[in-house]
Short mmCIF file of C-alpha atoms in Angstrom, two decimals:
data_model
loop_
_atom_site.label_atom_id
_atom_site.label_comp_id
_atom_site.label_asym_id
_atom_site.label_seq_id
_atom_site.Cartn_x
_atom_site.Cartn_y
_atom_site.Cartn_z
CA UNK A 1 110.71 103.12 87.25
CA UNK A 2 111.76 104.88 83.96
CA UNK A 3 108.29 106.42 83.52
CA UNK A 4 108.40 107.81 87.00
CA UNK A 5 111.81 109.22 86.39
CA UNK A 6 110.78 110.79 83.05
CA UNK A 7 107.80 112.38 84.83
CA UNK A 8 109.91 113.93 87.54
CA UNK A 9 112.69 115.19 85.64
CA UNK A 10 110.89 118.35 84.57
CA UNK A 11 109.93 119.07 87.95
CA UNK A 12 113.61 118.67 89.30
CA UNK A 13 114.67 120.83 86.45
CA UNK A 14 112.29 123.70 87.43
CA UNK A 15 113.47 123.45 90.97
CA UNK A 16 117.12 123.50 89.82
CA UNK A 17 116.62 126.41 87.68
CA UNK A 18 114.52 128.49 89.88
CA UNK A 19 117.10 129.16 92.47
CA UNK A 20 120.17 130.21 90.40
CA UNK A 21 122.45 132.89 91.94
CA UNK A 22 120.54 133.19 95.03
CA UNK A 23 123.46 132.43 97.18
CA UNK A 24 125.63 135.03 95.64
CA UNK A 25 125.07 137.31 98.64
CA UNK A 26 127.97 139.74 98.25
CA UNK A 27 126.57 142.16 95.52
CA UNK A 28 123.20 142.60 97.05
CA UNK A 29 124.23 143.01 100.55
CA UNK A 30 126.76 145.73 99.75
CA UNK A 31 124.57 147.57 97.14
CA UNK A 32 124.56 151.27 98.31
CA UNK A 33 120.84 151.58 98.56
CA UNK A 34 120.61 148.42 100.95
CA UNK A 35 123.46 149.53 102.92
CA UNK A 36 121.93 152.80 103.70
CA UNK A 37 118.61 151.30 104.40
CA UNK A 38 120.00 148.98 107.07
CA UNK A 39 121.94 151.77 108.65
CA UNK A 40 118.84 153.86 108.81
CA UNK A 41 117.05 150.86 110.67
CA UNK A 42 120.01 151.02 113.30
CA UNK A 43 119.64 154.68 113.70
CA UNK A 44 115.98 154.29 114.36
CA UNK A 45 116.53 151.52 117.12
CA UNK A 46 116.44 152.63 120.79
CA UNK A 47 119.58 151.81 122.78
CA UNK A 48 119.67 148.15 123.96
CA UNK A 49 117.50 146.85 121.01
CA UNK A 50 117.85 144.92 117.92
CA UNK A 51 115.70 144.23 114.85
CA UNK A 52 115.02 140.60 113.61
CA UNK A 53 113.87 140.06 110.08
CA UNK A 54 113.28 136.66 108.54
CA UNK A 55 113.49 135.63 104.84
CA UNK A 56 110.72 133.31 105.16
CA UNK A 57 110.47 129.64 104.64
CA UNK A 58 109.86 127.52 101.52
CA UNK A 59 106.69 126.05 100.46
CA UNK A 60 108.21 123.22 98.40
CA UNK A 61 105.43 121.99 96.12
CA UNK A 62 102.25 123.17 94.62
CA UNK A 63 98.83 121.71 95.83
CA UNK A 64 99.34 118.86 93.43
CA UNK A 65 102.63 117.90 94.91
CA UNK A 66 104.54 117.77 91.81
CA UNK A 67 105.85 121.12 90.70
CA UNK A 68 107.95 123.25 93.02
CA UNK A 69 107.01 126.87 93.79
CA UNK A 70 109.46 129.61 93.37
CA UNK A 71 110.67 130.91 96.48
CA UNK A 72 109.69 134.60 97.28
CA UNK A 73 111.38 136.10 100.19
CA UNK A 74 109.48 138.28 102.90
CA UNK A 75 109.46 141.80 101.45
CA UNK A 76 111.32 143.51 104.29
CA UNK A 77 114.10 140.99 104.20
CA UNK A 78 114.37 141.49 100.44
CA UNK A 79 114.28 145.14 100.83
CA UNK A 80 117.25 145.18 103.16
CA UNK A 81 119.42 142.47 101.75
CA UNK A 82 118.44 141.93 98.15
CA UNK A 83 118.68 138.19 98.86
CA UNK A 84 116.37 135.43 97.63
CA UNK A 85 117.19 132.62 99.85
CA UNK A 86 114.90 130.76 102.30
CA UNK A 87 115.74 130.25 105.97
CA UNK A 88 117.79 133.42 106.50
CA UNK A 89 117.55 135.90 109.16
CA UNK A 90 119.13 139.32 109.57
CA UNK A 91 119.77 141.00 112.86
CA UNK A 92 120.44 144.50 113.23
CA UNK A 93 121.68 146.17 116.37
CA UNK A 94 121.28 149.65 117.73
CA UNK A 95 124.85 149.56 118.99
CA UNK A 96 127.81 147.47 117.90
CA UNK A 97 127.81 144.05 119.62
CA UNK A 98 130.93 142.16 120.88
CA UNK A 99 130.45 138.67 119.41
CA UNK A 100 132.95 136.01 119.10
CA UNK A 101 133.90 136.95 115.62
CA UNK A 102 134.41 140.71 116.85
CA UNK A 103 132.22 143.80 117.02
CA UNK A 104 129.26 144.18 114.55
CA UNK A 105 126.06 145.94 113.93
CA UNK A 106 124.76 143.34 111.37
CA UNK A 107 124.45 139.64 111.71
CA UNK A 108 123.29 137.49 108.94
CA UNK A 109 122.29 133.79 109.45
CA UNK A 110 122.67 131.91 106.11
CA UNK A 111 121.94 128.41 104.98
CA UNK A 112 125.36 126.43 104.95
CA UNK A 113 127.10 124.38 102.16
CA UNK A 114 125.32 121.25 103.31
CA UNK A 115 121.77 122.79 103.54
CA UNK A 116 119.62 120.21 101.71
CA UNK A 117 117.19 122.64 100.48
CA UNK A 118 119.73 124.70 98.77
CA UNK A 119 121.05 121.90 97.06
CA UNK A 120 117.68 120.79 95.90
CA UNK A 121 117.42 124.43 94.49
CA UNK A 122 120.71 123.76 92.46
CA UNK A 123 122.74 125.92 94.68
CA UNK A 124 126.02 125.80 96.30
CA UNK A 125 127.39 127.99 99.07
CA UNK A 126 130.53 129.85 97.85
CA UNK A 127 130.88 132.38 100.63
CA UNK A 128 132.78 132.31 103.94
CA UNK A 129 131.26 132.36 107.36
CA UNK A 130 132.68 134.72 109.97
CA UNK A 131 133.61 138.50 109.52
CA UNK A 132 132.40 140.18 106.34
CA UNK A 133 133.53 143.82 106.39
CA UNK A 134 133.61 146.34 109.05
CA UNK A 135 129.94 146.11 110.13
CA UNK A 136 128.67 142.48 109.35
CA UNK A 137 129.24 138.97 110.50
CA UNK A 138 127.78 135.89 108.61
CA UNK A 139 126.93 132.63 110.52
CA UNK A 140 125.27 129.33 109.43
CA UNK A 141 121.61 129.12 110.16
CA UNK A 142 122.35 126.16 112.35
CA UNK A 143 123.68 128.63 115.09
CA UNK A 144 120.39 130.61 115.27
CA UNK A 145 118.78 128.76 118.16
CA UNK A 146 121.88 129.12 120.06
CA UNK A 147 122.00 132.77 119.37
CA UNK A 148 118.52 133.17 120.61
CA UNK A 149 119.54 131.54 123.88
CA UNK A 150 122.69 133.08 124.45
CA UNK A 151 122.31 136.59 123.11
CA UNK A 152 118.73 137.58 122.57
CA UNK A 153 117.63 135.88 125.64
CA UNK A 154 120.47 137.42 127.74
CA UNK A 155 120.49 140.71 129.58
CA UNK A 156 122.58 142.51 126.98
CA UNK A 157 119.49 142.95 124.66
CA UNK A 158 116.46 144.44 126.50
CA UNK A 159 113.98 144.43 123.44
CA UNK A 160 113.78 142.44 120.18
CA UNK A 161 111.72 144.20 117.40
CA UNK A 162 110.31 141.77 114.75
CA UNK A 163 107.48 141.02 112.58
CA UNK A 164 104.30 139.06 113.47
CA UNK A 165 104.49 135.42 112.39
CA UNK A 166 102.12 134.81 109.42
CA UNK A 167 100.95 131.34 108.24
CA UNK A 168 102.43 131.89 104.92
CA UNK A 169 105.89 132.10 106.43
CA UNK A 170 106.52 128.20 105.44
CA UNK A 171 109.09 126.53 107.57
CA UNK A 172 111.34 123.73 106.37
CA UNK A 173 112.00 121.28 109.41
CA UNK A 174 115.30 121.68 111.21
CA UNK A 175 117.76 124.46 110.91
CA UNK A 176 115.82 127.77 111.43
CA UNK A 177 112.54 128.24 113.45
CA UNK A 178 110.86 131.62 113.77
CA UNK A 179 109.08 129.96 116.63
CA UNK A 180 112.22 129.99 118.72
CA UNK A 181 111.69 133.61 119.48
CA UNK A 182 108.46 132.88 121.26
CA UNK A 183 109.61 129.63 122.86
CA UNK A 184 112.85 131.18 124.20
CA UNK A 185 111.82 134.70 125.03
CA UNK A 186 108.19 134.67 126.49
CA UNK A 187 107.04 131.03 126.84
CA UNK A 188 105.03 132.33 129.76
CA UNK A 189 102.55 133.94 127.58
CA UNK A 190 99.19 132.24 126.60
CA UNK A 191 97.93 131.98 123.90
CA UNK A 192 101.61 132.39 123.38
CA UNK A 193 103.72 133.22 120.40
CA UNK A 194 102.83 134.47 117.78
CA UNK A 195 100.04 136.86 119.00
CA UNK A 196 98.44 139.71 117.44
CA UNK A 197 100.12 143.22 116.98
CA UNK A 198 96.71 144.81 118.03
CA UNK A 199 97.47 143.08 121.45
CA UNK A 200 100.73 144.97 121.84
CA UNK A 201 99.29 148.19 120.75
CA UNK A 202 96.83 147.81 123.58
CA UNK A 203 99.83 146.86 125.88
CA UNK A 204 101.35 150.20 124.96
CA UNK A 205 98.23 151.98 125.97
CA UNK A 206 98.04 150.19 129.11
CA UNK A 207 101.73 150.97 129.89
CA UNK A 208 100.90 154.68 129.98
CA UNK A 209 97.64 154.57 131.61
CA UNK A 210 96.50 155.57 135.13
CA UNK A 211 93.61 154.04 137.40
CA UNK A 212 91.79 157.61 136.95
CA UNK A 213 91.24 157.18 133.26
CA UNK A 214 91.12 153.34 132.65
CA UNK A 215 87.51 152.83 132.25
CA UNK A 216 87.27 153.31 128.28
CA UNK A 217 90.60 151.33 127.85
CA UNK A 218 88.95 148.45 129.75
CA UNK A 219 85.94 148.68 127.53
CA UNK A 220 88.06 148.65 124.45
CA UNK A 221 90.25 145.67 125.57
CA UNK A 222 87.07 143.60 126.53
CA UNK A 223 85.58 144.24 123.00
CA UNK A 224 88.92 143.15 121.50
CA UNK A 225 89.11 139.88 123.51
CA UNK A 226 85.34 139.11 122.81
CA UNK A 227 85.83 139.54 119.09
CA UNK A 228 87.19 135.91 118.60
CA UNK A 229 85.33 134.19 121.52
CA UNK A 230 86.60 130.75 120.44
CA UNK A 231 90.35 131.82 120.68
CA UNK A 232 92.13 131.53 124.12
CA UNK A 233 92.24 135.03 125.73
CA UNK A 234 95.56 136.76 126.25
CA UNK A 235 96.21 136.56 129.95
CA UNK A 236 97.60 139.97 130.45
CA UNK A 237 94.74 141.68 128.62
CA UNK A 238 92.35 139.40 130.38
CA UNK A 239 93.72 140.38 133.65
CA UNK A 240 93.64 143.85 132.85
CA UNK A 241 89.82 143.86 132.25
CA UNK A 242 89.50 143.26 135.99
CA UNK A 243 91.89 145.80 137.32
CA UNK A 244 90.30 148.29 139.75
CA UNK A 245 93.15 149.52 142.00
CA UNK A 246 96.37 151.14 141.23
CA UNK A 247 98.48 148.14 142.70
CA UNK A 248 96.64 145.92 140.11
CA UNK A 249 97.39 148.36 137.22
CA UNK A 250 101.07 148.58 138.30
CA UNK A 251 101.14 144.63 138.34
CA UNK A 252 99.99 144.43 134.71
CA UNK A 253 102.29 147.26 133.80
CA UNK A 254 105.28 145.24 135.21
CA UNK A 255 104.34 142.26 133.19
CA UNK A 256 104.15 144.30 130.03
CA UNK A 257 107.63 145.64 130.53
CA UNK A 258 109.04 142.15 131.14
CA UNK A 259 108.03 141.16 127.37
CA UNK A 260 110.99 141.21 125.22
CA UNK A 261 109.53 141.08 121.79
CA UNK A 262 107.88 144.09 120.17
CA UNK A 263 105.82 143.40 116.90
CA UNK A 264 104.71 147.12 116.35
CA UNK A 265 107.85 149.28 116.16
CA UNK A 266 109.62 147.60 113.37
CA UNK A 267 106.79 147.57 111.06
CA UNK A 268 106.32 151.50 111.51
CA UNK A 269 109.92 151.96 110.92
CA UNK A 270 110.10 149.87 107.54
CA UNK A 271 106.67 151.16 106.37
CA UNK A 272 107.86 154.76 106.62
CA UNK A 273 111.09 153.90 104.62
CA UNK A 274 109.25 151.76 101.94
CA UNK A 275 106.60 154.36 101.44
CA UNK A 276 109.05 156.57 99.42
CA UNK A 277 110.45 154.80 96.36
CA UNK A 278 114.05 156.10 95.56
CA UNK A 279 116.65 155.56 92.91
CA UNK A 280 116.87 151.83 91.98
CA UNK A 281 113.34 151.05 93.29
CA UNK A 282 111.82 153.66 90.76
CA UNK A 283 114.01 151.89 88.10
CA UNK A 284 112.63 148.52 88.94
CA UNK A 285 108.90 149.93 89.09
CA UNK A 286 109.48 151.62 85.61
CA UNK A 287 110.99 148.35 84.16
CA UNK A 288 108.14 146.27 85.26
CA UNK A 289 105.53 148.74 84.24
CA UNK A 290 107.04 148.96 80.63
CA UNK A 291 107.19 145.15 80.30
CA UNK A 292 103.47 144.99 81.22
CA UNK A 293 102.67 147.52 78.65
CA UNK A 294 104.66 145.57 75.98
CA UNK A 295 102.74 142.47 76.89
CA UNK A 296 99.44 144.26 76.51
CA UNK A 297 100.54 145.44 73.16
CA UNK A 298 101.23 141.79 71.93
CA UNK A 299 97.83 140.66 73.33
CA UNK A 300 95.95 143.45 71.58
CA UNK A 301 97.56 142.59 68.19
CA UNK A 302 96.00 138.94 68.56
CA UNK A 303 92.65 140.11 69.83
CA UNK A 304 89.77 139.19 67.47
CA UNK A 305 86.26 137.71 67.69
CA UNK A 306 86.49 133.77 68.01
CA UNK A 307 89.96 133.68 69.69
CA UNK A 308 89.81 131.96 73.11
CA UNK A 309 90.38 134.02 76.29
CA UNK A 310 93.09 131.41 77.26
CA UNK A 311 95.04 132.13 73.85
CA UNK A 312 95.23 135.70 74.80
CA UNK A 313 96.35 135.03 78.32
CA UNK A 314 98.90 132.75 76.82
CA UNK A 315 100.24 135.56 74.78
CA UNK A 316 100.59 137.72 77.81
CA UNK A 317 102.49 135.10 79.73
CA UNK A 318 104.92 134.35 76.87
CA UNK A 319 105.62 138.15 76.53
CA UNK A 320 106.20 138.62 80.38
CA UNK A 321 108.80 135.53 80.38
CA UNK A 322 110.56 136.90 77.38
CA UNK A 323 110.63 140.22 79.12
CA UNK A 324 112.04 138.67 82.36
CA UNK A 325 109.11 139.94 84.16
CA UNK A 326 107.53 136.80 85.83
CA UNK A 327 103.77 137.14 86.60
CA UNK A 328 102.81 137.94 90.12
CA UNK A 329 99.12 137.10 89.65
CA UNK A 330 96.92 135.11 87.29
CA UNK A 331 96.22 136.62 83.99
CA UNK A 332 92.66 137.51 83.55
CA UNK A 333 90.91 137.87 80.21
CA UNK A 334 87.17 138.57 80.80
CA UNK A 335 85.15 139.05 77.66
CA UNK A 336 81.47 139.75 76.91
CA UNK A 337 79.33 138.90 79.96
CA UNK A 338 82.54 138.18 82.05
CA UNK A 339 83.56 141.80 81.84
CA UNK A 340 80.68 142.37 84.39
CA UNK A 341 82.25 140.07 86.86
CA UNK A 342 85.17 141.28 88.90
CA UNK A 343 86.47 137.74 90.01
CA UNK A 344 86.07 135.92 86.62
CA UNK A 345 89.51 134.12 86.43
CA UNK A 346 88.88 130.94 84.30
CA UNK A 347 89.43 132.29 80.84
CA UNK A 348 87.38 129.71 79.24
CA UNK A 349 85.32 131.30 76.69
CA UNK A 350 85.79 132.92 73.23
CA UNK A 351 85.93 136.50 72.47
CA UNK A 352 82.48 137.53 71.15
CA UNK A 353 81.65 139.67 68.15
CA UNK A 354 81.09 142.77 70.30
CA UNK A 355 81.44 144.07 73.69
CA UNK A 356 84.46 144.70 76.05
CA UNK A 357 87.44 142.52 76.88
CA UNK A 358 89.02 143.39 80.34
CA UNK A 359 92.83 142.45 80.44
CA UNK A 360 94.25 142.29 83.92
CA UNK A 361 97.62 141.10 84.93
CA UNK A 362 100.95 142.01 86.70
CA UNK A 363 104.65 141.02 86.89
CA UNK A 364 107.82 141.62 88.83
CA UNK A 365 111.12 143.23 88.22
CA UNK A 366 113.89 142.34 90.64
CA UNK A 367 111.16 141.89 93.32
CA UNK A 368 109.23 145.01 92.54
CA UNK A 369 105.56 144.64 91.39
CA UNK A 370 103.48 146.41 88.70
CA UNK A 371 100.00 145.84 87.52
CA UNK A 372 97.90 147.02 84.48
CA UNK A 373 94.58 146.79 83.36
CA UNK A 374 92.79 147.99 80.26
CA UNK A 375 89.48 147.40 78.55
CA UNK A 376 89.65 146.96 74.73
CA UNK A 377 86.77 146.56 72.19
CA UNK A 378 86.16 142.84 71.14
CA UNK A 379 85.88 143.70 67.59
CA UNK A 380 89.22 145.92 67.72
CA UNK A 381 87.08 149.03 67.06
CA UNK A 382 84.55 150.88 69.63
CA UNK A 383 81.00 151.15 68.53
CA UNK A 384 79.25 154.51 69.14
CA UNK A 385 77.71 153.34 72.26
CA UNK A 386 80.83 151.48 73.55
CA UNK A 387 83.01 154.38 72.90
CA UNK A 388 80.67 156.96 74.80
CA UNK A 389 80.43 154.44 77.80
CA UNK A 390 84.18 153.94 77.79
CA UNK A 391 85.11 157.75 77.65
CA UNK A 392 82.80 158.37 80.71
CA UNK A 393 84.86 155.92 82.80
CA UNK A 394 88.01 157.33 81.21
CA UNK A 395 87.21 160.68 82.39
CA UNK A 396 86.82 159.59 85.96
CA UNK A 397 90.04 157.71 85.81
CA UNK A 398 91.97 160.56 84.64
CA UNK A 399 90.50 162.71 87.32
CA UNK A 400 91.57 160.49 90.01
CA UNK A 401 95.03 160.59 88.72
CA UNK A 402 95.14 164.24 88.31
CA UNK A 403 94.18 164.62 92.01
CA UNK A 404 96.98 162.34 93.08
CA UNK A 405 99.34 164.84 94.39
CA UNK A 406 101.49 165.33 97.43
CA UNK A 407 99.56 166.32 100.67
CA UNK A 408 96.31 165.26 99.20
CA UNK A 409 94.22 162.79 101.36
CA UNK A 410 93.20 159.46 99.56
CA UNK A 411 89.80 159.76 100.90
CA UNK A 412 89.24 163.13 99.36
CA UNK A 413 90.53 162.02 95.99
CA UNK A 414 87.99 159.03 96.01
CA UNK A 415 85.13 160.99 97.39
CA UNK A 416 85.78 163.90 94.83
CA UNK A 417 85.86 161.61 91.84
CA UNK A 418 82.63 159.71 92.70
CA UNK A 419 80.19 162.16 91.31
CA UNK A 420 81.67 161.45 87.87
CA UNK A 421 80.03 158.15 87.99
CA UNK A 422 76.65 160.08 87.87
CA UNK A 423 77.12 160.86 84.24
CA UNK A 424 76.49 157.05 83.53
CA UNK A 425 73.04 157.25 85.00
CA UNK A 426 72.41 160.75 83.30
CA UNK A 427 73.86 160.88 79.99
CA UNK A 428 73.68 156.98 79.35
CA UNK A 429 70.32 156.46 80.86
CA UNK A 430 72.07 153.51 82.60
CA UNK A 431 69.28 152.48 85.03
CA UNK A 432 65.47 152.93 84.82
CA UNK A 433 65.26 153.63 88.70
CA UNK A 434 66.89 153.87 91.92
CA UNK A 435 66.85 150.17 92.57
CA UNK A 436 68.69 149.68 89.14
CA UNK A 437 71.29 152.10 90.23
CA UNK A 438 71.94 150.21 93.52
CA UNK A 439 72.91 146.97 91.22
CA UNK A 440 75.81 148.87 89.50
CA UNK A 441 79.06 148.52 91.27
CA UNK A 442 81.35 151.54 91.06
CA UNK A 443 84.98 151.26 91.98
CA UNK A 444 87.55 153.77 92.68
CA UNK A 445 90.72 152.15 94.60
CA UNK A 446 94.06 153.71 95.65
CA UNK A 447 96.74 151.20 96.88
CA UNK A 448 100.54 151.47 97.63
CA UNK A 449 102.25 149.05 95.34
CA UNK A 450 106.07 148.05 95.30
CA UNK A 451 107.42 144.83 96.68
CA UNK A 452 104.02 143.51 96.72
CA UNK A 453 100.55 144.39 95.24
CA UNK A 454 98.71 146.29 98.05
CA UNK A 455 102.14 146.72 99.71
CA UNK A 456 101.48 149.03 102.52
CA UNK A 457 98.51 150.75 104.27
CA UNK A 458 97.55 153.98 102.69
CA UNK A 459 98.92 157.08 104.63
CA UNK A 460 96.89 160.03 105.71
CA UNK A 461 98.31 161.96 102.99
CA UNK A 462 100.14 161.19 99.76
CA UNK A 463 103.98 161.92 99.60
CA UNK A 464 106.41 162.38 96.92
CA UNK A 465 108.07 159.12 95.85
CA UNK A 466 105.11 157.07 96.80
CA UNK A 467 103.88 154.49 94.09
CA UNK A 468 100.42 153.75 93.89
CA UNK A 469 98.10 151.28 91.90
CA UNK A 470 95.02 153.33 90.77
CA UNK A 471 91.83 151.45 89.74
CA UNK A 472 88.73 152.85 88.29
CA UNK A 473 85.98 150.41 87.42
CA UNK A 474 82.14 150.05 86.81
CA UNK A 475 80.42 146.49 86.71
CA UNK A 476 76.82 146.41 85.32
CA UNK A 477 74.85 143.27 85.77
CA UNK A 478 72.15 141.83 83.71
CA UNK A 479 69.29 143.09 85.71
CA UNK A 480 65.69 144.12 84.03
CA UNK A 481 66.00 147.59 85.78
CA UNK A 482 69.28 148.26 83.96
CA UNK A 483 69.03 149.82 80.35
CA UNK A 484 69.23 146.76 77.99
CA UNK A 485 72.00 148.30 75.96
CA UNK A 486 74.35 148.26 78.89
CA UNK A 487 73.44 145.08 80.60
CA UNK A 488 76.20 142.59 81.46
CA UNK A 489 78.96 145.16 80.79
CA UNK A 490 82.09 145.91 82.55
CA UNK A 491 84.98 148.50 82.26
CA UNK A 492 88.15 148.43 84.26
CA UNK A 493 91.11 150.82 83.97
CA UNK A 494 94.17 150.41 86.25
CA UNK A 495 97.58 151.98 86.16
CA UNK A 496 100.76 152.34 88.41
CA UNK A 497 101.64 156.02 89.14
CA UNK A 498 104.45 157.65 90.96
CA UNK A 499 103.64 160.70 93.02
CA UNK A 500 105.99 163.67 92.17
CA UNK A 501 106.05 167.19 93.16
CA UNK A 502 103.68 168.02 90.35
CA UNK A 503 101.39 165.93 88.37
CA UNK A 504 101.70 162.27 88.95
CA UNK A 505 103.87 160.22 86.65
CA UNK A 506 101.99 157.37 85.07
CA UNK A 507 104.46 154.53 84.75
CA UNK A 508 102.11 152.12 82.70
CA UNK A 509 101.43 154.56 79.95
CA UNK A 510 103.30 152.54 77.52
CA UNK A 511 99.77 151.12 76.54
CA UNK A 512 97.17 153.98 75.78
CA UNK A 513 94.04 155.12 77.18
CA UNK A 514 92.44 157.02 74.36
CA UNK A 515 89.96 155.22 72.14
CA UNK A 516 91.54 156.05 68.87
CA UNK A 517 95.01 154.68 70.21
CA UNK A 518 93.45 151.44 71.60
CA UNK A 519 92.07 150.79 68.24
CA UNK A 520 95.47 151.45 66.58
CA UNK A 521 96.91 149.03 69.14
CA UNK A 522 94.49 146.51 68.03
CA UNK A 523 95.33 146.93 64.50
CA UNK A 524 92.24 149.06 63.51
CA UNK A 525 93.77 152.28 62.38
#
């Protein structure tokens, strides 16, 4: 019994310490940035509608069942509240609602003082339920289902905007259930709640269709339903594929109008907001990026042939913890032949005498993510051949960043930079024939970053204030049709940038790109 207690004590300590200050809800909720964002949501809602945003549930333990996972709230909930507490839900109304506590445009359901999960996290509720300022009311999460029945299910609210359910939104048993929305508001649907947002996008098109021009839409809907033949077909869409007369179309349109939950509009509203980083968001991105550069500086100083990849990764992890920037992904140290393997993550080998070492990792500052990747010489100094090869990719990377300006289409940036890779095949005599060229993987990737890695879809054109992760990479396998000098080689460069009115601001430039500066960082001045 004593041995079991000693084994479990560290786990309970981690669970206790991981949740501190999460229920101190006043300051995050009342921060000017978040107040303005919630007001903007309300302004964008149609009359008679409300938005429902869940914090997400809590996946209590790791796969081994011992160590608890730290709780990470749903990005949109954190964006609007700043709270890191599971099983909470924020409701925003288009117009003030008359509730038992008085009128409000914001309603927050929050775990109460007896919530078992909060107690396990080492938390205690210190707030007061009821009216909280002019606009907001706070209720215990135990009242959520009743609210669904009496308010969301009533005639006063004609449309509920929310996000699609995801399997990663873990639920703890009891108080707060995402599925209540489905079971209460449209249990008549099959396969039921949740369903795909794409189905609702098709619903919207059907609502505006007429019988004279539905043949192409019917074909698209049929293709959508047939894409997953083993999944039960959506009854409304399935019926629509057999519609031929105006009366049948009007019947389908009436059924669509009765659906009270919208899984499309809220995502469009919040994505537009979150694309443009302002004020405090930029500060957090800059802080996270600076901490990653510092961690990379620490790793570069310890890099030397014979050191283990795992030890280099440990240096990074320690620096991130000391910088209060917890990792948001595994630290990747890929040396030698592993530099040519994009998904190598085991960090199991030793640094070789020569070749490249790819260091790739990320971290968070107050929920905002950054990621950095650099390729260093294993010996601390580039050989003549390594330097030449590295500089070719660096020129491509710099060209990509230089083109990241407002109004530019991401596809044009990527396509415009690809010819730079041809230098590899020309100046470096990389491959002996066309078949060898086909074995080389060339990557140029742009992805919005913020509250998550690959945070949002790429827009049609870049806008000021947008934060992007820019990756440029080449992976060269050990193929006989590749010049033996370059076989089993990989170089990867990744930065976080902020789109401004002029040239993009590189937030991760705390660690250099130029070969001479990299050698200095490795202690080889």
